[in-house]
Short mmCIF file of C-alpha atoms in Angstrom, two decimals:
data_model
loop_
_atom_site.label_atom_id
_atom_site.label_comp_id
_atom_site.label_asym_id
_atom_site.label_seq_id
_atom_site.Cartn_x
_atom_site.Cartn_y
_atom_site.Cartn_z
CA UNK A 12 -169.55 74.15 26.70
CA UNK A 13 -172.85 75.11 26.08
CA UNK A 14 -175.47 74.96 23.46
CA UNK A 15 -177.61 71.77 21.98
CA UNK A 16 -175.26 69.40 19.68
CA UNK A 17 -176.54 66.96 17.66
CA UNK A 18 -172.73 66.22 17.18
CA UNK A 19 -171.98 65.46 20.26
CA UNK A 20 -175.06 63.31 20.40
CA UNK A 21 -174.13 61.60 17.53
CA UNK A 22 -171.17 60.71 19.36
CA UNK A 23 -172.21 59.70 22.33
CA UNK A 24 -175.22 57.73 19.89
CA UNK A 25 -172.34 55.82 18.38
CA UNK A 26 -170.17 54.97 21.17
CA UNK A 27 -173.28 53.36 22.63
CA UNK A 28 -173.73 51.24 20.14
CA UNK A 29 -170.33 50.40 19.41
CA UNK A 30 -170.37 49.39 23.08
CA UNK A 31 -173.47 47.22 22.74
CA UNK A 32 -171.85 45.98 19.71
CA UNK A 33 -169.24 44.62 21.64
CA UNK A 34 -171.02 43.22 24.15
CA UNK A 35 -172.02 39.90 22.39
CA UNK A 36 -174.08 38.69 25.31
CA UNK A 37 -176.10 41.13 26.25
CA UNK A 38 -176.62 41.65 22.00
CA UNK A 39 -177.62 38.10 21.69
CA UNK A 40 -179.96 38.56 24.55
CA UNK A 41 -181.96 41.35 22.85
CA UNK A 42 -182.75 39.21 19.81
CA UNK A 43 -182.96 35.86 21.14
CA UNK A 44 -185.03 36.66 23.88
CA UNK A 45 -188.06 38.03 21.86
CA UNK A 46 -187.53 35.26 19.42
CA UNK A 47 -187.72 32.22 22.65
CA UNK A 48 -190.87 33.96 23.74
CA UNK A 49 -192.40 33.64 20.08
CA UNK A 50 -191.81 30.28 19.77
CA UNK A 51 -192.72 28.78 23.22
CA UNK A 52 -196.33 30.92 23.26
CA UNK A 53 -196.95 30.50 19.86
CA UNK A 54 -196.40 26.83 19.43
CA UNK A 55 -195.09 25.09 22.82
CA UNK A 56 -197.72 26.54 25.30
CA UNK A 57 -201.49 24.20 25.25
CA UNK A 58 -203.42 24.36 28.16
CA UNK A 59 -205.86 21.84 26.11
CA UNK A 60 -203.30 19.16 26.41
CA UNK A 61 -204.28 16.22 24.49
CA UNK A 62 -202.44 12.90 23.22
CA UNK A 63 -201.66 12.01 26.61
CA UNK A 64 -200.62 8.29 27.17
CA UNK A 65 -203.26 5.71 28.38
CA UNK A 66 -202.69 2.12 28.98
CA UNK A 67 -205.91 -0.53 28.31
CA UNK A 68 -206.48 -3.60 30.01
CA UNK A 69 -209.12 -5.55 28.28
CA UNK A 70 -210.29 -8.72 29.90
CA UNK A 71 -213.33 -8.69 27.25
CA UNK A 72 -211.45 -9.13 23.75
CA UNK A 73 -215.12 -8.61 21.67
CA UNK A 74 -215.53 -6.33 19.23
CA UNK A 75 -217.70 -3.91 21.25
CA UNK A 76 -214.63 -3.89 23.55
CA UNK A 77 -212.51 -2.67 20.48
CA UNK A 78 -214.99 -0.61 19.24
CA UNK A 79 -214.47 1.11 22.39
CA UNK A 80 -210.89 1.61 22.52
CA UNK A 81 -210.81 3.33 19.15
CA UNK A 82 -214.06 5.74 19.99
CA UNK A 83 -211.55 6.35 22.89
CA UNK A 84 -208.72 7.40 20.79
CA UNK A 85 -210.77 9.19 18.49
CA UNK A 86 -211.30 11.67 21.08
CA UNK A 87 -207.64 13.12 20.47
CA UNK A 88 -206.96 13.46 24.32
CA UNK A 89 -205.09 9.95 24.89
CA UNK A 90 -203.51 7.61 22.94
CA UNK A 91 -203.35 4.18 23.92
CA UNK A 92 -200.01 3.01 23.96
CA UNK A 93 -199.76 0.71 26.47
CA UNK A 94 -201.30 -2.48 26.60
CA UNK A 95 -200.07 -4.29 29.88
CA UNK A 96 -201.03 -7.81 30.46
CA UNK A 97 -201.78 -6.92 34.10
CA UNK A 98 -203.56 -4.43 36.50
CA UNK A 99 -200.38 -4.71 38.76
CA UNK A 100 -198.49 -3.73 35.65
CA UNK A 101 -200.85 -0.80 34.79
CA UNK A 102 -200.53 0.64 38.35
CA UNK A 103 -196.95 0.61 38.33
CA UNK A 104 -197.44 2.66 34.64
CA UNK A 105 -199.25 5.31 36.69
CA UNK A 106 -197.52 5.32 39.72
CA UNK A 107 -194.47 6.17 37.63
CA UNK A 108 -196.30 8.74 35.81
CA UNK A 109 -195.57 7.37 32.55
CA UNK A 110 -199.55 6.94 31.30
CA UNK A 111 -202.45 9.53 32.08
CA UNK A 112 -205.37 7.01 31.77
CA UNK A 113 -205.43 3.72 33.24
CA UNK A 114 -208.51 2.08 31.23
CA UNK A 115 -209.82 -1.25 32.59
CA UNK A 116 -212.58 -3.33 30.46
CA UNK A 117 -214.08 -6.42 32.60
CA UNK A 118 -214.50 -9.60 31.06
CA UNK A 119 -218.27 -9.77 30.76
CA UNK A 120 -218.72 -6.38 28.96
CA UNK A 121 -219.63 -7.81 25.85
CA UNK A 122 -222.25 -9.50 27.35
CA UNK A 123 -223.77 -7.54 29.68
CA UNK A 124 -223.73 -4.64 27.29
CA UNK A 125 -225.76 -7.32 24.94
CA UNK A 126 -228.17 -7.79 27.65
CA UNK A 127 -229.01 -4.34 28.70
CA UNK A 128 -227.34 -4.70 31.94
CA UNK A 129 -225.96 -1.68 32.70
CA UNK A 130 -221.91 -2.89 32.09
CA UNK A 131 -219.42 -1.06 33.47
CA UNK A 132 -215.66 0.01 32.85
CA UNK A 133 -213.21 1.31 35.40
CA UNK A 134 -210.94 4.43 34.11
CA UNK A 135 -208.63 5.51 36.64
CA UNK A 136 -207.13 9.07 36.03
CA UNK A 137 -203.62 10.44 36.96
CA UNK A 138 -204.93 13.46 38.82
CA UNK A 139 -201.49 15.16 40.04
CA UNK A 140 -201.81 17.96 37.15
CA UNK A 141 -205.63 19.08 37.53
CA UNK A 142 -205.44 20.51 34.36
CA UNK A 143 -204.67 17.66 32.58
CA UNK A 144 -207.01 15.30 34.38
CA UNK A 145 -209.83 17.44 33.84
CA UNK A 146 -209.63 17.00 29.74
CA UNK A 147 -208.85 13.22 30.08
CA UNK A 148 -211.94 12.80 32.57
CA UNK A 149 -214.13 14.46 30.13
CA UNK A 150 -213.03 12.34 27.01
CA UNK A 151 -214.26 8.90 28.92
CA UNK A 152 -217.06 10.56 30.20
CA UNK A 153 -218.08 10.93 26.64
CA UNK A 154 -217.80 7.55 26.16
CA UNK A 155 -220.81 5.94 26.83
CA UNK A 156 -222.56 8.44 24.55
CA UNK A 157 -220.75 8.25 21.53
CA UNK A 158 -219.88 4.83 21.57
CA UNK A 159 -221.13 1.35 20.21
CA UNK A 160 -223.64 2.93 18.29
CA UNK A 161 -223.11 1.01 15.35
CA UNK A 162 -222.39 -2.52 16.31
CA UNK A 163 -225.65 -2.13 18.49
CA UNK A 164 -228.07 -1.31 15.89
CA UNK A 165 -229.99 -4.97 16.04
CA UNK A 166 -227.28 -6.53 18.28
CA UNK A 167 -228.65 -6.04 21.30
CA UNK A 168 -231.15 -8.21 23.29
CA UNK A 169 -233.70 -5.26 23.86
CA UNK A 170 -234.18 -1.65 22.68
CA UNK A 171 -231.54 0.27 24.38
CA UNK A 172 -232.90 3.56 26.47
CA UNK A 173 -230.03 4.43 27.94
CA UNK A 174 -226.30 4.56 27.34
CA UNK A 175 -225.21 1.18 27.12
CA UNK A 176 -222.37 1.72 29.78
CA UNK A 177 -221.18 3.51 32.18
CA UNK A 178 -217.91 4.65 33.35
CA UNK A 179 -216.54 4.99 36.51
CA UNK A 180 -214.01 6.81 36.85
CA UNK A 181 -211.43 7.02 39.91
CA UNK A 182 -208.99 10.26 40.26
CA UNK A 183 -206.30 9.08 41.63
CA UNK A 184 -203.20 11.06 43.86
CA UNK A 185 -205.58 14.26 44.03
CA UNK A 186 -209.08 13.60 43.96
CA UNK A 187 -210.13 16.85 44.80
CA UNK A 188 -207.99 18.38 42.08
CA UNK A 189 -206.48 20.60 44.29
CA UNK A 190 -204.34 22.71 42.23
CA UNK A 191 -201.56 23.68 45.41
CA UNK A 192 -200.40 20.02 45.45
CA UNK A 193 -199.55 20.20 41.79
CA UNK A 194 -198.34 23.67 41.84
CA UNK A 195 -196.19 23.95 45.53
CA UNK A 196 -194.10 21.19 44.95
CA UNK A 197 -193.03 22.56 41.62
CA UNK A 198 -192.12 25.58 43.53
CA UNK A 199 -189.26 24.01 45.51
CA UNK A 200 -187.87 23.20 41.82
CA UNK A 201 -188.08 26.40 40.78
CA UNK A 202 -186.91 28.16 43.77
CA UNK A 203 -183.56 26.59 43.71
CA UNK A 204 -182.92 26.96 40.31
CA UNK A 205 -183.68 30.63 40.55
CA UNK A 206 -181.35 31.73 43.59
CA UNK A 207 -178.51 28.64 43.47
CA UNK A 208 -177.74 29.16 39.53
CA UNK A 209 -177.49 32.95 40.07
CA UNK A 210 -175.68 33.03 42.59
CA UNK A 211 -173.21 30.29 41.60
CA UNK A 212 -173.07 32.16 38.41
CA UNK A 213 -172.13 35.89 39.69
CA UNK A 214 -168.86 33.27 42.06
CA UNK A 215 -166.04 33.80 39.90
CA UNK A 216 -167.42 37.09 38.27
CA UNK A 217 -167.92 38.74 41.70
CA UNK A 218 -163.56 37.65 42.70
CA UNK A 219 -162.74 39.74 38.85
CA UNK A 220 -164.67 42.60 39.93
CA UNK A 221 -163.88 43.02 43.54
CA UNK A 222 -159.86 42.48 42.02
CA UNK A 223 -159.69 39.16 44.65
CA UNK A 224 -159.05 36.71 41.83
CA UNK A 225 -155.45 37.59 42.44
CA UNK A 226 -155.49 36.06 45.35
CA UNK A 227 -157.40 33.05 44.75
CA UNK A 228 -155.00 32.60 41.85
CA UNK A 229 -152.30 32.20 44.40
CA UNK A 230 -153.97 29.79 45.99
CA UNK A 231 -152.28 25.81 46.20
CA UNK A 232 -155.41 24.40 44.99
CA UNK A 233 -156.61 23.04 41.85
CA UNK A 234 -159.57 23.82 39.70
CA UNK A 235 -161.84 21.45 40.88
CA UNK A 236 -160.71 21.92 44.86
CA UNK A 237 -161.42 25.82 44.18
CA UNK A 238 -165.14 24.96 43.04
CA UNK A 239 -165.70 22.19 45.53
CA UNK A 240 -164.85 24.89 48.23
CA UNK A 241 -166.89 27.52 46.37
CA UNK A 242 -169.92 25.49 45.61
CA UNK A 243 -170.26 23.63 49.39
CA UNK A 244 -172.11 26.80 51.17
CA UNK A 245 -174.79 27.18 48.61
CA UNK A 246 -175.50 23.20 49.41
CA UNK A 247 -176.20 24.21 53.00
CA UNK A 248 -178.24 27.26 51.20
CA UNK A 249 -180.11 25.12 49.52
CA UNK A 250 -180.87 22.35 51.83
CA UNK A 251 -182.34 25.14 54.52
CA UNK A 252 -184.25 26.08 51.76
CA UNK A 253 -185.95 22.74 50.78
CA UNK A 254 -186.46 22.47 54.74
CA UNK A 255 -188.48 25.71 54.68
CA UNK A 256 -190.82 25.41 51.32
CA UNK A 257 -191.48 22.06 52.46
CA UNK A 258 -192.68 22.72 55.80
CA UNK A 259 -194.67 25.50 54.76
CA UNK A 260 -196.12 23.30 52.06
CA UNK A 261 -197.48 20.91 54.69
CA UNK A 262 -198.68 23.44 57.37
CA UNK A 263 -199.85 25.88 55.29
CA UNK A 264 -200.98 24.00 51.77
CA UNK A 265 -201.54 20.68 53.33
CA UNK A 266 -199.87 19.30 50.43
CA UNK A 267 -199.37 15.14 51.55
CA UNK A 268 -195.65 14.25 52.37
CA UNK A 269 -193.56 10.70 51.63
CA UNK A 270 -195.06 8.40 54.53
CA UNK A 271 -192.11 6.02 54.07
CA UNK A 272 -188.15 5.56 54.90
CA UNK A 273 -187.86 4.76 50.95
CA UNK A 274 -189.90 7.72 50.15
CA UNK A 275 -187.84 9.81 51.68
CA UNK A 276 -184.44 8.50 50.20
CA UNK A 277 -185.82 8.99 47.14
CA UNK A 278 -186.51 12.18 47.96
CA UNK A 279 -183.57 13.49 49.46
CA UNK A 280 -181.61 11.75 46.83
CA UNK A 281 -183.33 13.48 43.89
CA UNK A 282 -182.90 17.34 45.95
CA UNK A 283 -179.23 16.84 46.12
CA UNK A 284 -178.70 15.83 43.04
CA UNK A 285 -180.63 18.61 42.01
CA UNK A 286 -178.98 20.85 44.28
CA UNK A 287 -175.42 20.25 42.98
CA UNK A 288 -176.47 19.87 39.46
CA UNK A 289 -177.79 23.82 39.61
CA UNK A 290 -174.64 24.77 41.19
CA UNK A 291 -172.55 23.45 39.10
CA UNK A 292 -174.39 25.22 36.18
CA UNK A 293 -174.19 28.24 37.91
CA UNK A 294 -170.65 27.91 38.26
CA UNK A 295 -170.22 27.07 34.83
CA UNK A 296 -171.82 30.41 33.42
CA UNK A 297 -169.47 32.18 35.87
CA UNK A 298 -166.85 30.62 34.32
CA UNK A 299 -168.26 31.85 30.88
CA UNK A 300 -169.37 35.27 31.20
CA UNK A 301 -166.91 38.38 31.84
CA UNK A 302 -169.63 40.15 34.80
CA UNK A 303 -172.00 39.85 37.05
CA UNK A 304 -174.90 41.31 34.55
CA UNK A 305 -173.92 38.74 32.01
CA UNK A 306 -174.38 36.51 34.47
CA UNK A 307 -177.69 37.34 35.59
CA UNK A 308 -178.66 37.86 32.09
CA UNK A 309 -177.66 33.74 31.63
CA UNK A 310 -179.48 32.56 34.30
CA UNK A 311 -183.16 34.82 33.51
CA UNK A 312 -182.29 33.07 30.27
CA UNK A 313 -181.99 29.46 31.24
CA UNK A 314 -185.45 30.29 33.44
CA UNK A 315 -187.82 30.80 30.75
CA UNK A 316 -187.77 27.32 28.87
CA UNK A 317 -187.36 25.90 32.51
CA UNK A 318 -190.86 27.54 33.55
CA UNK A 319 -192.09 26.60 29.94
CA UNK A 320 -191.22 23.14 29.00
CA UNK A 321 -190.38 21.42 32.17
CA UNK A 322 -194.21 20.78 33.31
CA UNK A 323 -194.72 23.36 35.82
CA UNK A 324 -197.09 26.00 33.99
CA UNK A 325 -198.06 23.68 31.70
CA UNK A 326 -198.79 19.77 31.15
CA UNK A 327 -195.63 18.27 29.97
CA UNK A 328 -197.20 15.56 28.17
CA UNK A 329 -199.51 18.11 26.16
CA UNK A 330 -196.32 20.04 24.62
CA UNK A 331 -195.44 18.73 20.67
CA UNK A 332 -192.98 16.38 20.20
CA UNK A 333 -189.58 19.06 19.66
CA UNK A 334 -190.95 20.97 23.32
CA UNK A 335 -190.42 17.52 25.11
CA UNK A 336 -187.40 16.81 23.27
CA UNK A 337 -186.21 20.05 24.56
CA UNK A 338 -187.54 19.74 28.03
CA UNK A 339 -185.75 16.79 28.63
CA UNK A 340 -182.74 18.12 28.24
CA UNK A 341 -183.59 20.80 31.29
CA UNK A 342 -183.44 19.75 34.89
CA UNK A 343 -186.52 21.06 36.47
CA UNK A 344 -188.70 18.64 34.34
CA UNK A 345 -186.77 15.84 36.12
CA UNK A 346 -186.77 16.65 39.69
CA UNK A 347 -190.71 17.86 39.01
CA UNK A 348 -191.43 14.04 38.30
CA UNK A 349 -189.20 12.92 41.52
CA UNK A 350 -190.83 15.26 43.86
CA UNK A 351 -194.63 15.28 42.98
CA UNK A 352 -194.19 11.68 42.20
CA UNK A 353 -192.21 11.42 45.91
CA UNK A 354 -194.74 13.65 47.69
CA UNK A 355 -198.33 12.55 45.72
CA UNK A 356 -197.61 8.72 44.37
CA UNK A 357 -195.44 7.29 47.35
CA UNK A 358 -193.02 6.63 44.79
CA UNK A 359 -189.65 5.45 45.53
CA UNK A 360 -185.97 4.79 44.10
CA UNK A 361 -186.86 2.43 41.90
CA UNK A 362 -189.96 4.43 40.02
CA UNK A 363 -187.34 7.28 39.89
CA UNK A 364 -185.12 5.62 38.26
CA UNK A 365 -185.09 7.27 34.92
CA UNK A 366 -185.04 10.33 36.09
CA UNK A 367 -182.29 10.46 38.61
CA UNK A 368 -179.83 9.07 35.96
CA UNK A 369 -180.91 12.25 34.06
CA UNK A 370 -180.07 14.19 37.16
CA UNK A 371 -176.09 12.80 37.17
CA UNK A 372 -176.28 12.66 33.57
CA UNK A 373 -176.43 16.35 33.61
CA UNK A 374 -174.04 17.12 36.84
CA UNK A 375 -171.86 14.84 35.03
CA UNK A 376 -171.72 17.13 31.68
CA UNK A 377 -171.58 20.29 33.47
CA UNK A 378 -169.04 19.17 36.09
CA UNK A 379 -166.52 18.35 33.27
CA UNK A 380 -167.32 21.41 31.35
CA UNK A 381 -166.86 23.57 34.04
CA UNK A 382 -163.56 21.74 35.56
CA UNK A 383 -162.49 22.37 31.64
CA UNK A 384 -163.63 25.67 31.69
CA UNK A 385 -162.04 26.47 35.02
CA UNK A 386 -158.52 25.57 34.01
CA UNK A 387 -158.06 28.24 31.97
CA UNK A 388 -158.72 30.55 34.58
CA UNK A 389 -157.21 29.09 38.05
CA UNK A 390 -154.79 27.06 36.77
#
């Protein structure tokens, strides 16, 4: 055979695509992917977060202590949507992570602010994600500028020179805004998801190619016994893991560690249920896909709106409303809040709370999906 063909080209040309044709995953892979990363840059991704929640405390219930409140919100960076009756309450609101700005208005403001004596409020700023601290910071720093310009014209006691107020402001869990103990911790998160759920996922793939699924076929064991056995290594895999990132976290990032017997059952409880949850979505997609490319092709898949939406790159609190609907859904967002909470806030069991019954929600789901799935195969 010799020559140039542009039949058998042609031929070859087709088969190719009748091939890729075929191949629905790998096909639905080539135009979803370019579509996800549309979407999440173009209208998911803000690194100027704004909205976040803030919490007031007003001890002064004046109208120059309103007026400040809404020049506050105003700003577009926080929303106040919390209005606790209590500091104690407040602290627990930020120690949980669920407000950005903890705003704190004494009770003689209106009156000291009359007098020309220098009043003060206390704004104390959730400083685990830099980024977002840095925008919220700025906003009440602004503060004293902008407002109470109205209700002072001919209110106050003497001509005003100066800003009327100040603000002090208090960053609180990283002061320094050191961006490694935002940033390492999310690492661990994302380091397990990206080796257990890939290699959980190319399991039962790997037995169909090698021909050995014969033989685990013929095995007296049931579908679940099969994935318990399967599944039980990669815990120990991921547990030495953990051990390493978080040593090397405090020796060579200095990143602060639980201090406390709670903290670190709150912890360890919130690793292995993140542990088994990614294997037993890994397991799952093995139990889906037909080889070990579709199954790496999943799991790169399930990545991006993990890295995206969960918090790590990005602020979760800045994404709109459908992003956090969406990352709420994905694990990593969860076990971000349990370990940076854990490892910067001190926090334990019972500030996790939420988020650990989103953990065994979602080993829950998958588990029975995956025994479902299984069934069809082992049993």
């Amino acid at each position: 055979m010799t020559g140039f063909s542009f039949t058998r080209i042609m031929a070859v040309l087709v088969k190719e695509f009748t091939q890729l044709r075929r191949d629905r995953i790998t096909y639905a892979m080539i135009l979803i992917m370019p579509l996800m990363q549309l979407l999440l840059f173009g209208y998911a991704i803000n690194t100027d977060p704004r909205h976040l929640p803030a919490a007031v405390v007003s001890h002064d219930h004046g109208r120059f202590a309103n007026a400040l409140v809404a020049t506050l919100e105003r700003t577009t960076y926080v929303d106040v949507k919390h209005l606790p009756a209590s500091e104690a309450e407040m602290d627990r609101l930020l120690r949980r992570g669920e407000i950005s700005l903890a705003l704190t208005i004494p009770p003689d403001f209106t009156q000291r602010v009359l007098k020309g004596d220098r009043a003060q409020i206390l704004a104390e700023v959730d400083a685990t994600d830099p980024t977002a601290a840095g925008g919220v910071a700025a906003a009440v720093s602004s503060l004293p500028a902008n407002a109470l310009r109205q209700e002072l014209r001919g209110a106050a006691a003497k001509p005003v020179s100066q800003p009327p107020f100040e603000v002090v402001i208090h960053r609180l869990y990283n002061p320094e805004g050191i961006t490694s103990y935002n940033i390492v911790p999310g690492l661990l998160a994302i380091i397990l998801s990206m080796t257990l759920v890939m290699m959980t996922a190319m399991a039962v793939t790997r037995e169909v190619e090698r021909g050995t699924m014969e033989s685990l076929l013929s095995m007296p064991a049931t579908a679940f016994e099969v994935m318990i056995g399967k599944l039980l290594p990669y815990v120990a895999v991921g547990i030495l893991q953990t051990i390493v990132v978080l040593t090397l976290a405090r020796l060579l990032f200095a990143v602060p560690m639980a201090h406390t017997l709670a903290g670190w059952v709150a912890l360890s409880t919130g690793i292995v249920l993140f542990i088994t949850g990614n294997l037993a979505l890994g397991y799952c997609i093995s139990t889906v896909v037909r080889s070990q490319l579709q199954a790496m092709q999943i799991s790169m898949f399930y990545m991006m709106p993990s890295l995206f939406l969960s918090g790590f790159m990005f602020p979760f609190q800045g994404l709109p409303s459908w992003a956090q609907i969406l990352g709420e859904i994905i694990p990593i967002t969860h076990f971000l809040r349990i370990i940076r909470g854990s490892l910067l806030k001190g926090q334990v069991l019972g500030d996790m709370g939420t988020d650990l019954l989103a953990l065994c929600g979602f080993l829950v789901v998958v588990t029975a999906l995956t025994i479902a799935r299984s069934r069809t195969t082992l049993d």
